[in-house]
CSV table of C-alpha atoms in Angstrom, one decimal:
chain,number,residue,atom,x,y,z
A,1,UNK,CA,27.2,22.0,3.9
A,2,UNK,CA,25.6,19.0,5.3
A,3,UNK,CA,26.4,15.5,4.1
A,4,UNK,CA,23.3,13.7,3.9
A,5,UNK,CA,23.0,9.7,2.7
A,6,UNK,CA,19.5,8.0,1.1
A,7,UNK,CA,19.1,4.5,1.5
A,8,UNK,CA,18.5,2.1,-0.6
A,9,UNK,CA,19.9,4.3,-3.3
A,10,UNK,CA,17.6,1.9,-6.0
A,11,UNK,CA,14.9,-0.7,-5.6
A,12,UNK,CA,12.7,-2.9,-7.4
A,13,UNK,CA,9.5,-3.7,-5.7
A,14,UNK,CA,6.5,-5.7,-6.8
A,15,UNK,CA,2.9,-3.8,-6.9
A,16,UNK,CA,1.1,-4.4,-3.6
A,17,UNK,CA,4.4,-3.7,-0.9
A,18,UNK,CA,5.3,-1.0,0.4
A,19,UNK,CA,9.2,0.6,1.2
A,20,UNK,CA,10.5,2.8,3.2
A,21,UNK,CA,13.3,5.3,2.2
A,22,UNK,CA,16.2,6.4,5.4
A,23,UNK,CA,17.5,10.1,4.7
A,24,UNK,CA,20.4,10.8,7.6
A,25,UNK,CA,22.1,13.8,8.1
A,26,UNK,CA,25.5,14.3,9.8
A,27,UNK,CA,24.1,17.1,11.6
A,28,UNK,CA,21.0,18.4,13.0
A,29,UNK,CA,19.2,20.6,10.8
A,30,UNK,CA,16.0,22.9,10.9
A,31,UNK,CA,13.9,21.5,7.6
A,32,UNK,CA,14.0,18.5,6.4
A,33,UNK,CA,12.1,17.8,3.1
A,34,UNK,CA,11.2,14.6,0.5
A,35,UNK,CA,10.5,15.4,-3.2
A,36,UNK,CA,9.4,12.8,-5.9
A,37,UNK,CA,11.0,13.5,-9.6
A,38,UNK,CA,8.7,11.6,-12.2
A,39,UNK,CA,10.8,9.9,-15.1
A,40,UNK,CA,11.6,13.1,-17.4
A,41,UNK,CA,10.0,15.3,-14.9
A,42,UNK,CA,10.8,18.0,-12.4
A,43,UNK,CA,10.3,18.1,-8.7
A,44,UNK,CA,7.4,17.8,-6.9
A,45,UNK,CA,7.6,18.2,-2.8
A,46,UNK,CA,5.9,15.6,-1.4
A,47,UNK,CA,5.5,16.7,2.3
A,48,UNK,CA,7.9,18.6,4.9
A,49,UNK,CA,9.3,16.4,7.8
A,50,UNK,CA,8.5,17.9,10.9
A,51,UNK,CA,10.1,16.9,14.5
A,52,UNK,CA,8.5,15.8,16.9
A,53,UNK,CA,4.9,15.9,14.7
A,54,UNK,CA,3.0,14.8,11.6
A,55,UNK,CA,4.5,15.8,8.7
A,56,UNK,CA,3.0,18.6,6.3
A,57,UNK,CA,2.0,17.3,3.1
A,58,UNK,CA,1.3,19.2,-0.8
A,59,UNK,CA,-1.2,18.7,-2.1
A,60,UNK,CA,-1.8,15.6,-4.0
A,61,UNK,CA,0.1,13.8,-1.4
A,62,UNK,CA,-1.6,11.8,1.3
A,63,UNK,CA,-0.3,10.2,5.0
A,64,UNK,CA,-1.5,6.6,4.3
A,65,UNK,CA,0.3,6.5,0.9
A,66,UNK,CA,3.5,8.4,2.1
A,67,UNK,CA,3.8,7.8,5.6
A,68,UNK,CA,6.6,10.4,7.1
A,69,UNK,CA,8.7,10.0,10.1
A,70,UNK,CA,11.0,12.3,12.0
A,71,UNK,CA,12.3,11.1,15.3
A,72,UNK,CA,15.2,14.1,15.8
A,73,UNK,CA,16.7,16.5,14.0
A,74,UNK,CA,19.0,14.4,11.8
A,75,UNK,CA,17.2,11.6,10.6
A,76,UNK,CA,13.6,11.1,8.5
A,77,UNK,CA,12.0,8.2,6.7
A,78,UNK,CA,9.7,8.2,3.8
A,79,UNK,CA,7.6,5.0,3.0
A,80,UNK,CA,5.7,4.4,-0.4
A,81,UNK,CA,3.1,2.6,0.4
A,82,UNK,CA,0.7,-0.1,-1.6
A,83,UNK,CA,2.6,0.4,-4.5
A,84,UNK,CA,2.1,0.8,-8.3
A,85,UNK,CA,3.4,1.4,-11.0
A,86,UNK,CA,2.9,5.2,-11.4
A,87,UNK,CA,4.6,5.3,-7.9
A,88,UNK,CA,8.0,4.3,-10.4
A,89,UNK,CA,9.9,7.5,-9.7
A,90,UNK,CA,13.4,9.5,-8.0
A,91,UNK,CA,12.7,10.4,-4.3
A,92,UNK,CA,14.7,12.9,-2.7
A,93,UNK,CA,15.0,13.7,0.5
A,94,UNK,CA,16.7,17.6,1.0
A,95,UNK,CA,17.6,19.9,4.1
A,96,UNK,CA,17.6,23.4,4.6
A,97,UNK,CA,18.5,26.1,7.7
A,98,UNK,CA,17.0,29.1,7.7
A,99,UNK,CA,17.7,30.8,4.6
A,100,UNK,CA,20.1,28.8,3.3
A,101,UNK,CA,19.8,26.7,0.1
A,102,UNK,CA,18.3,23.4,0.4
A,103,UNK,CA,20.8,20.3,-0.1
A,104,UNK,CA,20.0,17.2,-1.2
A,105,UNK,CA,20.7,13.4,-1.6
A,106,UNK,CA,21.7,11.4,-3.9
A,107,UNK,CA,18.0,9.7,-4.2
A,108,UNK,CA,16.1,6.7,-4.4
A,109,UNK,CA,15.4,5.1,-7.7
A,110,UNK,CA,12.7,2.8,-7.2
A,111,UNK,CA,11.0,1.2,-10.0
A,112,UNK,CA,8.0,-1.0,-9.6
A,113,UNK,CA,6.7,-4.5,-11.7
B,1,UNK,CA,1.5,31.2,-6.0
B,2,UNK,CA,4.6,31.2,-6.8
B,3,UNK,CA,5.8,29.5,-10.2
B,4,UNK,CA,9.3,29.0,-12.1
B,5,UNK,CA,9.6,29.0,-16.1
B,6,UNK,CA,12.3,27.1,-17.8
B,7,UNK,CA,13.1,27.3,-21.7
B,8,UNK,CA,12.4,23.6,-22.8
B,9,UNK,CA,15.1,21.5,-23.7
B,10,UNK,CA,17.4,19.5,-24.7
B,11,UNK,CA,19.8,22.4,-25.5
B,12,UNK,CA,22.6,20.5,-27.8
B,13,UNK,CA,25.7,22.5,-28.3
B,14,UNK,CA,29.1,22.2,-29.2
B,15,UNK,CA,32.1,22.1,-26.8
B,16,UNK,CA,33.1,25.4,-26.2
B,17,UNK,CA,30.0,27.5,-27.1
B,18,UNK,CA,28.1,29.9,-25.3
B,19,UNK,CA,25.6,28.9,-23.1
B,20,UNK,CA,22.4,31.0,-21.8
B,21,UNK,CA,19.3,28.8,-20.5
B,22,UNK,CA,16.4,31.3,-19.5
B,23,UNK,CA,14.6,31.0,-16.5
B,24,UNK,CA,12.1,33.3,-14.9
B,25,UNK,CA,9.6,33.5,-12.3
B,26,UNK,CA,6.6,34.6,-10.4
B,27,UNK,CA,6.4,35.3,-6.8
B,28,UNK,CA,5.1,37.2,-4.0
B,29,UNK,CA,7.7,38.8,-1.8
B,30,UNK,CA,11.3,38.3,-1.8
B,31,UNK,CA,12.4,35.1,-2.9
B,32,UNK,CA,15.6,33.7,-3.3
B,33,UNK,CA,17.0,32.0,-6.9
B,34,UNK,CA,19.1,29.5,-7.5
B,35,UNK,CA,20.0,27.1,-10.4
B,36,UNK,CA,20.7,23.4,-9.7
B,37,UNK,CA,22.2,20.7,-11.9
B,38,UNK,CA,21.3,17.1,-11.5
B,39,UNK,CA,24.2,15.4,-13.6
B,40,UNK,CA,23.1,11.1,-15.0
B,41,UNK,CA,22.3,9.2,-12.1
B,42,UNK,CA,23.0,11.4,-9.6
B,43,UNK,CA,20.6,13.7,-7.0
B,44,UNK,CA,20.3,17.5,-7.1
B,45,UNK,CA,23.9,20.0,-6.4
B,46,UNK,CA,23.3,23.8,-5.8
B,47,UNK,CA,25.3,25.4,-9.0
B,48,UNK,CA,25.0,28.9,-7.7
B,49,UNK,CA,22.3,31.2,-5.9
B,50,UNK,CA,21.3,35.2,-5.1
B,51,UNK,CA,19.1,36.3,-2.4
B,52,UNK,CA,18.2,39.8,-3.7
B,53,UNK,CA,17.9,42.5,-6.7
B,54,UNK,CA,21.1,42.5,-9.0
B,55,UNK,CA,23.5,39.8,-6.8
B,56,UNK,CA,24.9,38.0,-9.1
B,57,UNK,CA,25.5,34.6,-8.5
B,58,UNK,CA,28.6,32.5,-10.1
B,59,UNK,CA,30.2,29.0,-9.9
B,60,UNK,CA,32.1,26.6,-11.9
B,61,UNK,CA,32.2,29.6,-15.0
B,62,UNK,CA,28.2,29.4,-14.3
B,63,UNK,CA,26.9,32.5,-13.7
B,64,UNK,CA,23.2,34.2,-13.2
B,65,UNK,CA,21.6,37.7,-12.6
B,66,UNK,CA,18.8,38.3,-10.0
B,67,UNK,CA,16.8,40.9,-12.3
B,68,UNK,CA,13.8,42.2,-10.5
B,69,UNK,CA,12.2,44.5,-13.1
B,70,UNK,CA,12.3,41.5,-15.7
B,71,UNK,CA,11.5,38.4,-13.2
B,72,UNK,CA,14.3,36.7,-15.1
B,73,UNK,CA,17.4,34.3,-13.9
B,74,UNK,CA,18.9,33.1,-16.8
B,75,UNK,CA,21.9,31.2,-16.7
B,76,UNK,CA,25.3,31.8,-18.9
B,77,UNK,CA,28.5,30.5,-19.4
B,78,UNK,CA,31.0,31.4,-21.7
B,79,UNK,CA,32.5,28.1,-23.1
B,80,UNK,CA,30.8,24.7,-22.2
B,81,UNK,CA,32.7,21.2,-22.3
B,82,UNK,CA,31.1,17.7,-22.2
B,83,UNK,CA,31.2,17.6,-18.9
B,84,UNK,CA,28.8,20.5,-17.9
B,85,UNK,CA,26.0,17.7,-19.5
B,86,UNK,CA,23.4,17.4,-16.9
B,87,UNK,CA,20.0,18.4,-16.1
B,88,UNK,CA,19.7,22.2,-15.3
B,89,UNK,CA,16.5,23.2,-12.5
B,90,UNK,CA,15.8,26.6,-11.8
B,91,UNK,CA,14.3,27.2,-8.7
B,92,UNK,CA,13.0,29.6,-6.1
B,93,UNK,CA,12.4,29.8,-2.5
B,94,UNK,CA,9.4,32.2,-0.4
B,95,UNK,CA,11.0,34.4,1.5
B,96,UNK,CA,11.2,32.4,4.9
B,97,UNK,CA,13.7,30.2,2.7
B,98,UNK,CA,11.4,27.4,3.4
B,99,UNK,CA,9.4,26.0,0.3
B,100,UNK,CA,11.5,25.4,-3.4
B,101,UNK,CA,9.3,25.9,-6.4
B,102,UNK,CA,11.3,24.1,-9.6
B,103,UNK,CA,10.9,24.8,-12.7
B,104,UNK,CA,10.4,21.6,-15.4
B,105,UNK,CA,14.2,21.6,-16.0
B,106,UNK,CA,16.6,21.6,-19.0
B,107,UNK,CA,18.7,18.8,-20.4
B,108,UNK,CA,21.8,20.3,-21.6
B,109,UNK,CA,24.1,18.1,-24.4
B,110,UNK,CA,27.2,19.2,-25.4
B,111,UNK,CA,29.0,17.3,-28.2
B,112,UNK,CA,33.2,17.1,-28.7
């Protein structure tokens, strides 16, 4: 399965900035994906990375607060933007081919003051 | 749409019990199941999965039935030790293998 790595694995931000989260993969891959877990909470997929194009986001999610980038087919960047302290939270980043399971990274812990 | 339902947790058990956390779903098509674990600190591993009616999926002395006529996933295993103390997520994907729907998650505690 694909090795993927998340950087920063945690942060602690003040309100007001913004940061942006790396996911690399060590090879290409169809799907790439970013998913916010809420303290205590389960998953929630934020948007789908798309190549190439503007990402596709769930609902509840927004472009100017979670700006998504996906230059080629092993690499993606989520930023949280304007932060807060609701935005305190585990996000994910996970690939999948085809039909086979999604795999994901370790995460980013960010916690905001 | 399609939804996942996990028995709430934490489940607390003693090392070596028998373990079943139910999971169970609703969806159009024919999704795939999986469970994942998310062990302290740590991001999501795929503990096992089955793509159709009756596979059975098994890993680690994890294992879980794909039951169709009950909507159900649960997972078992036979005797669990400290170290299978994690987070549990049951999920599912549509059948283009593209979106995961999670469930809320159990916390699993086993005590020495």
């Amino acid at each position: 399965s694909a090795v993927i790595s998340q950087k920063p694995s945690r942060d602690i931000c003040q309100r007001g900035t913004s940061l942006t989260i790396q996911c690399q993969v060590d090879s290409q891959v169809t799907m790439m994906f970013w998913y916010r877990q809420q303290p205590g909470q389960s998953l929630t997929l934020i948007a789908t990375a798309n190549q190439g194009s503007e990402a596709t986001y769930e609902s509840g999610f927004v472009i100017d607060k979670f700006p998504i980038s996906r230059p080629n087919l092993t690499f993606s960047t989520l930023t949280v933007s304007n932060m807060s302290p609701e935005d305190s939270s585990i996000y994910l980043c996970s690939v999948g081919m085809g039909l086979q399971p999604q795999h994901f990274g370790d995460g980013t812990r960010l916690s905001i003051l | 749409g399609n939804s996942v339902t996990q028995m709430e947790g934490p489940v607390t058990l003693s090392e070596e019990a028998f373990l079943t956390i139910n999971c169970t779903y609703t969806a159009t098509g024919y999704p795939s199941l999986f469970w994942y674990v998310q062990y302290p600190g740590e991001g999501l591993q795929l503990l096992l999965k089955a793509t159709k009616a009756d596979d059975k999926g098994s890993n680690k002395g994890f294992e879980a039935t794909y039951r169709k006529e009950t909507t159900s996933f649960h997972l078992e295993k036979g005797s669990v030790q400290v170290s299978d103390s994690a987070v549990y997520f049951c999920a599912l994907s549509d059948s283009a293998g593209n979106m995961l729907t999670f469930g809320g998650g159990t916390r699993l505690m086993v005590k020495p």
